[in-house]
Coordinates of C-alpha atoms in Angstrom, one line a residue:
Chain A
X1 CA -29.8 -39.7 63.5
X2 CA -25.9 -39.2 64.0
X3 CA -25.2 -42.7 63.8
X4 CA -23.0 -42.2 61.3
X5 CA -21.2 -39.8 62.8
X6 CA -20.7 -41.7 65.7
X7 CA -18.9 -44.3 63.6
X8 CA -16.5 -41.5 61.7
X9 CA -15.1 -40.4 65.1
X10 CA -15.1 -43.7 66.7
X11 CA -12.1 -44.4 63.3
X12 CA -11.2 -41.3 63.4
X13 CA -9.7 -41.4 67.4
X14 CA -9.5 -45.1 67.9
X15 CA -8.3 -46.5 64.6
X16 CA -6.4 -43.0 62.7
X17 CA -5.0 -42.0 65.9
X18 CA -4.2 -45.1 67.5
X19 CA -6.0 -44.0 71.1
X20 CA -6.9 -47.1 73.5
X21 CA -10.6 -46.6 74.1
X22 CA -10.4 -46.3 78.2
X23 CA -8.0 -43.3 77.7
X24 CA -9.3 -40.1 78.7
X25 CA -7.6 -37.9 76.1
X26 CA -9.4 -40.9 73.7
X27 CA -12.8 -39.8 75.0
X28 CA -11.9 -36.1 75.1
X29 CA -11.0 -35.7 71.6
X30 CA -13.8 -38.4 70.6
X31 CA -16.2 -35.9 72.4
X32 CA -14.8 -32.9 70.3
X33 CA -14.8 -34.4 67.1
X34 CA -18.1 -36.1 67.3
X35 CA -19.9 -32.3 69.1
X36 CA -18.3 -30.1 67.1
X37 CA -19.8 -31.6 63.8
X38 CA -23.0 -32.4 65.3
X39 CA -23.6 -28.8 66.7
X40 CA -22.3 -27.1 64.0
X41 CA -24.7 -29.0 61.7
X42 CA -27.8 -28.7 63.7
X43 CA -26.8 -24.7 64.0
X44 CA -26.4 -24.2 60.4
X45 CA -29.8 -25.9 59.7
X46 CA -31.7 -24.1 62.5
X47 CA -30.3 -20.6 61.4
X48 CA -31.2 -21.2 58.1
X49 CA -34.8 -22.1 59.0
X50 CA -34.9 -19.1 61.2
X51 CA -33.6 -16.9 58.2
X52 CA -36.0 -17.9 56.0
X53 CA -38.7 -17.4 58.2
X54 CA -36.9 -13.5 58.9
X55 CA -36.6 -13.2 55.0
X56 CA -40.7 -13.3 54.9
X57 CA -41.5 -11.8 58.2
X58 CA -39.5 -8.9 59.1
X59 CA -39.9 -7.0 62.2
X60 CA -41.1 -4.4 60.5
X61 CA -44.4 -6.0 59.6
X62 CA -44.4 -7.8 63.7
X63 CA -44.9 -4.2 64.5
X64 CA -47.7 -3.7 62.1
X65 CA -49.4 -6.6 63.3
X66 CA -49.1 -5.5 66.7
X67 CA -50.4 -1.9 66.1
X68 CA -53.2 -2.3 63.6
X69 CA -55.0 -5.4 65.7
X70 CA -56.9 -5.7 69.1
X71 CA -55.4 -8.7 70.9
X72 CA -57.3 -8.5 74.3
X73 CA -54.4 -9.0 76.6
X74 CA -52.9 -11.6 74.0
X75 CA -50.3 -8.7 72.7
X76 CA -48.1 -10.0 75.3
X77 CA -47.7 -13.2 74.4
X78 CA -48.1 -12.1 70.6
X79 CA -45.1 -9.9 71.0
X80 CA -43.0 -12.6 72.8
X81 CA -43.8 -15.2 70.0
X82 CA -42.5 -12.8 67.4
X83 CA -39.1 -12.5 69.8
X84 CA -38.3 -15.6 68.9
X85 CA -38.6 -15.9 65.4
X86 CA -36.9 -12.6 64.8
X87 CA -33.0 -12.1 65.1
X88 CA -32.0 -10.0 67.8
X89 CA -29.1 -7.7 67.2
X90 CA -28.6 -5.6 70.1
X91 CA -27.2 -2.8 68.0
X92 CA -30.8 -2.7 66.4
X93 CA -32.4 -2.6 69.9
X94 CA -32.7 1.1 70.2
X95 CA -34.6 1.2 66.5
X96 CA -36.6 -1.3 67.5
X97 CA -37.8 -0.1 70.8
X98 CA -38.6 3.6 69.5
X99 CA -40.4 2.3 66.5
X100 CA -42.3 -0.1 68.5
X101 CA -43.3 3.0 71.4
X102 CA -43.6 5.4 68.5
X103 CA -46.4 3.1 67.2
X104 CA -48.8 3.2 70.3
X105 CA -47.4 -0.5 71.4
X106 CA -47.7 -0.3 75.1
X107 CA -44.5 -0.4 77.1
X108 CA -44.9 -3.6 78.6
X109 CA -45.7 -5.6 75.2
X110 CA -42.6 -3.3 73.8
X111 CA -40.5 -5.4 77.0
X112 CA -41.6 -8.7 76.4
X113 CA -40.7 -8.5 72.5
X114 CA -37.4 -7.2 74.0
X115 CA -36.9 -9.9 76.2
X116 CA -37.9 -13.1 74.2
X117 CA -36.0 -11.6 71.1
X118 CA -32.4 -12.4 72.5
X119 CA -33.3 -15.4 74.7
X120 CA -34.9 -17.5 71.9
X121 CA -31.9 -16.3 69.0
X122 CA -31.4 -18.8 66.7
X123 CA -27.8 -19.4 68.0
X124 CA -29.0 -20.2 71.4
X125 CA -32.1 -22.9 69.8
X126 CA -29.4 -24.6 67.2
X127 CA -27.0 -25.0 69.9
X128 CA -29.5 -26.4 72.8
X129 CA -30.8 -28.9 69.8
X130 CA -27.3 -29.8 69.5
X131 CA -26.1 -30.3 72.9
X132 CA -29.2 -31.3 75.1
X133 CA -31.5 -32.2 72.4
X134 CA -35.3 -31.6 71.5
X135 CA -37.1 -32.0 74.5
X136 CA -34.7 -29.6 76.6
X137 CA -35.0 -27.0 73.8
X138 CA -38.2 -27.3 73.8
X139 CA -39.1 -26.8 77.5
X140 CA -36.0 -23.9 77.1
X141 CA -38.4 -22.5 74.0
X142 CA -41.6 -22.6 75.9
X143 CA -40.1 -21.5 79.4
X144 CA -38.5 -18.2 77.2
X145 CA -41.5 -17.3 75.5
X146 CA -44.0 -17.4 79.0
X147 CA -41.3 -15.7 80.7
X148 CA -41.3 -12.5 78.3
X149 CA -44.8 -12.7 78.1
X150 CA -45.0 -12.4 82.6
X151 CA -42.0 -9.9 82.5
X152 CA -44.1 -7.8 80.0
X153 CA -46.8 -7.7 82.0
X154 CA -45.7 -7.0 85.4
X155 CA -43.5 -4.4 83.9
X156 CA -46.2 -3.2 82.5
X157 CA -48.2 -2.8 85.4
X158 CA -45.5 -1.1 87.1
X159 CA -46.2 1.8 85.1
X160 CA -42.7 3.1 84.4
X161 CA -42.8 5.5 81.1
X162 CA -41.6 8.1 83.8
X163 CA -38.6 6.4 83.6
X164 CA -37.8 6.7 79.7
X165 CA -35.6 9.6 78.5
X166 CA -37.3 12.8 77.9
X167 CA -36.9 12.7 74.4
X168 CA -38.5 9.6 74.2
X169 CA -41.6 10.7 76.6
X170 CA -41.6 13.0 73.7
X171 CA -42.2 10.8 71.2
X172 CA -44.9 8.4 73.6
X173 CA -46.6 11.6 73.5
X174 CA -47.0 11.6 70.0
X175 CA -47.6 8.0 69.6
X176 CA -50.1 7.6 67.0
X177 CA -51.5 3.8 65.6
X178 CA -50.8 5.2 62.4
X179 CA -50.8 2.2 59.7
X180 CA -47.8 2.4 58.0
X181 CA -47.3 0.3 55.0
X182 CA -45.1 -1.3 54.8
X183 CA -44.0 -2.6 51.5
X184 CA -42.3 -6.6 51.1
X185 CA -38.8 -6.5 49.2
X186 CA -40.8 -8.0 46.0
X187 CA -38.3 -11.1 45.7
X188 CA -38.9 -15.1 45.0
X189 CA -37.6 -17.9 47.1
X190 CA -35.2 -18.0 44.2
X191 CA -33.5 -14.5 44.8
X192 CA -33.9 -14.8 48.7
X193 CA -31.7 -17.9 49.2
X194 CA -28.4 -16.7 48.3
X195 CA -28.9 -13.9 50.4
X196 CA -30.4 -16.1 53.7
X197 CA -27.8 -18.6 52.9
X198 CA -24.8 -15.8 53.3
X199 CA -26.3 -14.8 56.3
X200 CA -26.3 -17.9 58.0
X201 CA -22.6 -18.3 56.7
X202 CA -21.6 -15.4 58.3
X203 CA -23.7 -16.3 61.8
X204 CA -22.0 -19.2 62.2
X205 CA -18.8 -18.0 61.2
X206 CA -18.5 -15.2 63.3
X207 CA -19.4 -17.3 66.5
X208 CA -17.1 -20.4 65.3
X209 CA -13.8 -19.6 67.2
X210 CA -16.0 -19.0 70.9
X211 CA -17.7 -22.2 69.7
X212 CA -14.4 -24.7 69.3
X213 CA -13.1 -23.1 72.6
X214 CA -16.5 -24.1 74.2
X215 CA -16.6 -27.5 72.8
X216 CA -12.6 -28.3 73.6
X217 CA -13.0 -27.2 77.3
X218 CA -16.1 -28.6 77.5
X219 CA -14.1 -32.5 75.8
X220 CA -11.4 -32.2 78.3
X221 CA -14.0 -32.0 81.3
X222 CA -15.7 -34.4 79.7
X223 CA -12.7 -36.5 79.6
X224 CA -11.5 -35.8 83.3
X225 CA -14.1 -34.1 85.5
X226 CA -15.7 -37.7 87.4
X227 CA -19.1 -38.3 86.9
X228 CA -20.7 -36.1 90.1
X229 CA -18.5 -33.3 90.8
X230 CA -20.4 -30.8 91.0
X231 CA -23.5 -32.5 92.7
X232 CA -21.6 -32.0 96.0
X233 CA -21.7 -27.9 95.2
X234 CA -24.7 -27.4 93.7
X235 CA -26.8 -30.0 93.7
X236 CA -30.8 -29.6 93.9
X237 CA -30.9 -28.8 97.7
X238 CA -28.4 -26.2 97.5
X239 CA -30.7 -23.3 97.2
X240 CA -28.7 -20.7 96.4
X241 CA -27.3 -22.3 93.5
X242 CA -29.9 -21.1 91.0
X243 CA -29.8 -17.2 92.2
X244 CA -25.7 -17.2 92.4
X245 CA -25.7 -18.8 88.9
X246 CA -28.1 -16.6 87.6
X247 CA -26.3 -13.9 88.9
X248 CA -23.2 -14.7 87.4
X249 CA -24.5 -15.1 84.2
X250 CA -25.9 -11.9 83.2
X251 CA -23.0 -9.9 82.7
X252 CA -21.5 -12.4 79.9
X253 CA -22.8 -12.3 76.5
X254 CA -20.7 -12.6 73.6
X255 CA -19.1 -15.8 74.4
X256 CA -22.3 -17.4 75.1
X257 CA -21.5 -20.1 72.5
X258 CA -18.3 -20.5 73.8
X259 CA -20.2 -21.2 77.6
X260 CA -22.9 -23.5 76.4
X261 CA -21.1 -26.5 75.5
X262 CA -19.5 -26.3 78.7
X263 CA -22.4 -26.0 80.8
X264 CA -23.8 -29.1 78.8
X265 CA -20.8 -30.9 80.4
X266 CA -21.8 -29.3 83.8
X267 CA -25.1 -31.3 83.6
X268 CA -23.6 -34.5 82.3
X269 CA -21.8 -34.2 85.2
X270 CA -24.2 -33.4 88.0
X271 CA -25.5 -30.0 88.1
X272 CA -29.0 -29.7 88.2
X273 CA -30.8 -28.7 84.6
X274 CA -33.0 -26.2 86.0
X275 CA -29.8 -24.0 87.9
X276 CA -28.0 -24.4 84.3
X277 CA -30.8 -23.0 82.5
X278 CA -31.3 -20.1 84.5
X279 CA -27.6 -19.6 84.2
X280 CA -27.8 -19.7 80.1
X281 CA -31.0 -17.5 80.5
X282 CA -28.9 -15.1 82.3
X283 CA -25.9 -15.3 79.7
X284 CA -28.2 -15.4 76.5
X285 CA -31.0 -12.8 77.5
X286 CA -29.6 -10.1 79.3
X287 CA -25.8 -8.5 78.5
X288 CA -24.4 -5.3 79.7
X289 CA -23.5 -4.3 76.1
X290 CA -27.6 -4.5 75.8
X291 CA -28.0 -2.4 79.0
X292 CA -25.8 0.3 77.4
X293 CA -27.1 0.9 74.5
X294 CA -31.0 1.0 76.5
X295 CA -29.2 4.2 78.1
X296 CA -30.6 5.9 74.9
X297 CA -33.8 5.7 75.9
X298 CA -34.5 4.4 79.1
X299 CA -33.0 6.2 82.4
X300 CA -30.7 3.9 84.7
X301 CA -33.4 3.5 87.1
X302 CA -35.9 1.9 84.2
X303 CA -33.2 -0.4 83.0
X304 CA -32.1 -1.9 87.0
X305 CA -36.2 -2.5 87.1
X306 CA -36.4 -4.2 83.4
X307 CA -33.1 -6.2 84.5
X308 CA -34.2 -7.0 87.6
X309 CA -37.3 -8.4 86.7
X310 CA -36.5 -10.4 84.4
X311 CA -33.4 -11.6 86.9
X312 CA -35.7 -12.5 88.9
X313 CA -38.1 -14.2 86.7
X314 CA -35.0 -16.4 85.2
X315 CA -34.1 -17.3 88.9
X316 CA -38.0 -18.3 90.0
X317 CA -38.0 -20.4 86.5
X318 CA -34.3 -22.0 87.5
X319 CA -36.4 -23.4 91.0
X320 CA -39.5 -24.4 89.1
X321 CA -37.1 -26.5 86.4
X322 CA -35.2 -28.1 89.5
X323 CA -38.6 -28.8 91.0
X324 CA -39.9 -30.4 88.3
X325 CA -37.2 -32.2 86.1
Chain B
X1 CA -29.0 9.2 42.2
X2 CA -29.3 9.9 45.9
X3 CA -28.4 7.2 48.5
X4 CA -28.8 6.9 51.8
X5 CA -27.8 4.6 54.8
X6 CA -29.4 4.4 57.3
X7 CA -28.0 4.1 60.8
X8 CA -27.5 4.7 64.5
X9 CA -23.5 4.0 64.0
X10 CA -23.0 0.1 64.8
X11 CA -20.0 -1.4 63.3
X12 CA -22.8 -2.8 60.7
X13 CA -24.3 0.1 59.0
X14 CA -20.5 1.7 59.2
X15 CA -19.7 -1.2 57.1
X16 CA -22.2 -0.8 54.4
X17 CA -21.6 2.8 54.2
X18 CA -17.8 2.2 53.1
X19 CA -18.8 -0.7 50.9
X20 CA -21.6 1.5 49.0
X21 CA -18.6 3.9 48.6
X22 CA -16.7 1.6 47.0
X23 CA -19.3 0.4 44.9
X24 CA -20.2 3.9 43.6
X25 CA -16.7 4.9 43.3
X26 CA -15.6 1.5 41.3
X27 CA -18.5 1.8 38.7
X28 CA -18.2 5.7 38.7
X29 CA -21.9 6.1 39.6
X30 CA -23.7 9.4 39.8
X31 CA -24.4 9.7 43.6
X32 CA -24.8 11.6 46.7
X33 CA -24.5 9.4 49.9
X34 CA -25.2 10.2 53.3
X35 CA -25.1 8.5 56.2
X36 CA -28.6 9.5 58.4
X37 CA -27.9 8.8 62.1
X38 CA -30.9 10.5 63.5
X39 CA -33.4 7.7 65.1
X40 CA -36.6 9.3 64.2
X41 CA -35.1 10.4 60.9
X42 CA -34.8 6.7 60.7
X43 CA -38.2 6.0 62.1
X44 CA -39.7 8.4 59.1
X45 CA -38.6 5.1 56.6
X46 CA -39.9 2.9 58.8
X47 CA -36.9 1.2 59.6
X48 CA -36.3 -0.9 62.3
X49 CA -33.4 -3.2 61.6
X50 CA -30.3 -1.4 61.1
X51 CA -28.3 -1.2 58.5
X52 CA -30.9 -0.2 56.0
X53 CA -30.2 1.1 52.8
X54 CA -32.1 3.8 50.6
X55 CA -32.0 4.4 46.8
X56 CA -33.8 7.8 46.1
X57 CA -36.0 7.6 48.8
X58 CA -37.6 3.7 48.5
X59 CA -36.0 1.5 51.3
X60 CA -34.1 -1.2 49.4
X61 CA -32.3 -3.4 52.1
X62 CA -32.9 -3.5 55.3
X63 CA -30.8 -5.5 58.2
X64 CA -27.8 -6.6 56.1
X65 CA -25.1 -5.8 54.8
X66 CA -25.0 -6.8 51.5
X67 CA -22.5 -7.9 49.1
X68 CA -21.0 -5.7 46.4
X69 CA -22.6 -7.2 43.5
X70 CA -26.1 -7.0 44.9
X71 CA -25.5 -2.7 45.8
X72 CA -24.0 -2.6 42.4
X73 CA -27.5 -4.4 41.2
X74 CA -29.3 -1.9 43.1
X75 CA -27.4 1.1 41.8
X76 CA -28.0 0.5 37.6
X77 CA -31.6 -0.6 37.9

């Protein structure tokens, strides 16, 4: 498929620049060049797909769906499905979780829409296409979506709307499955793609500089980390390497495009898949920007619990990966 | 014409707001804008991607900002 890319930067470094092919800075820069476009491609095309998608099914009618139907138990997973395909921005989070709980959606199901959402972004799928390929993204996909669907549940059963601000208790109180209509921006495919492809412009754009970071550090370790490092550190019997990673992971956010290509390089050089996933669950679900604006509605006891248990989660998944890959 | 924007004061909907003003006071449009903050305010439109933006009362765009030509759009129809 990127054959032909292959070929541009093998010219590009070995023939245009003149580099001997057993020089590391050769394979550094041939690793940059060749990632950067390949990535950046593969991003553009999967936000684009995930815009359209948006364009047709906005969250507003996910939340319809999930009020006006009886799902037996399948809400859950329902709710974790639409996380994915919707964009998350965490400035919308408080919005979304009030007019989710304002529409009689239980708590839990309200969670694992709130967990899924950011963990399976567009970003993070174009990226994991790009730099570990389909089957990793898809066991990433599948892995994010059963995860908010558990986390949703057991938060659920925990029973914690004691824990929500009192204004929001308020509104609980009130909930009502009132149908609202909602009414579709009355537009054709025509009209929509202008506006779907700006968005995606602007996505990409806006993540590009944390991206070319990620990419360079990631070419120079490429370049002159040996093969094996890091198996010595954290390799598959080191236990705690899957919680301490974890750990580490969810107080970063914004630069998680900046930390995935290095993480890819992490792998190619040893460390077990399953501790690197849990790590980039960490970085791409939860973020302490997130946590602050849940403050609104949720009491800092609710949010540790909601955290927690999806720490948690992400760190029982990281063994299961190791176990199994 | 009365125009609202809708939103809880992310750098987003602080963005639309100033470009709307822009847009109205280019084309010397008729308006009153305001700037609705309140959540359940919001809620009452249901809204639940921020930015939104509403043209006498029916929700026109919701989760974007968008550009100037499209408000402007908005605005004569």
């Amino acid at each position: 498929m990127f054959d032909w890319l292959q070929s541009i930067s093998d010219y590009l470094v070995f023939n245009a620049f003149g580099l001997s092919r057993d020089s590391h800075l050769a394979e550094a820069i041939h690793f940059f060049i060749y990632d950067s476009i390949k990535i950046l491609l593969l991003l553009f095309v999967v936000v684009f797909i995930m815009g359209i998608i948006n364009s047709y099914f906005p969250i507003e009618r996910v939340r319809n769906y999930l009020t006006s139907r009886r799902l037996y138990g399948l809400e859950y997973l329902m709710a974790s499905l639409f996380g994915t395909v919707t964009p998350f921005c965490s400035c919308s989070s408080v919005p979304l979780f009030i007019g989710f709980v304002s529409g009689g959606i239980p708590l839990g199901v309200t969670f694992s829409f709130l967990i899924t959402s950011p963990l399976v972004n567009e970003v993070a799928v174009g990226l994991f296409i790009g730099l570990f390929g389909f089957k990793t993204t898809l066991i990433y996909v599948v892995s994010g979506v059963l995860l908010g669907t558990l986390a949703g549940i057991i938060l659920q059963a925990f029973g914690l709307e004691k824990y929500l601000t009192p204004w929001v208790k308020e509104i609980l109180a009130k909930a009502q499955k009132e149908q609202t209509t909602f009414i579709q921006e009355q537009q054709d495919f025509k009209q929509r793609l202008p506006v779907i492809w700006h968005e995606a412009i602007k996505i990409i754009k806006g993540i590009l500089p944390y991206l070319l970071i990620g990419i360079a550090v990631g070419g120079l370790m490429h370049g002159y980390v040996p093969e094996g490092f890091f198996e010595k550190y954290m390799g598959k019997d080191n236990w705690f390497a899957v919680p301490v990673s974890t750990l580490l992971a969810v107080p970063m956010y914004s630069n998680a495009s900046g930390i995935l290509p290095v993480v890819q390089v992490l792998v190619a050089k040893g460390i077990p898949l399953g501790t690197a996933i849990a790590f980039m669950m960490g970085v791409v679900g939860l973020s302490l920007p997130e946590a602050m604006l849940l403050k609104k509605v949720m009491t800092w006891k609710l949010i540790a619990i909601f955290f927690g248990t999806v720490t948690v989660c992400i760190i029982i998944s990281g063994y299961l990966f190791n176990l199994i890959l | 014409m009365e125009i609202k924007i809708l939103g809880t004061g992310c750098p987003n909907c602080l963005a639309l707001e100033k470009r709307v003003r822009q847009v109205v006071d280019k084309n010397n449009v008729e308006a009153d804008i305001t700037l609705v903050k309140d959540i359940m305010d919001i809620m009452s439109y249901n809204v639940m991607s921020t930015p939104a933006l509403v043209i006498d009362e029916e929700v026109k765009v919701r989760g974007r900002v968008p550009k100037e030509e499209e408000i402007l759009q908005l605005l004569v129809k």
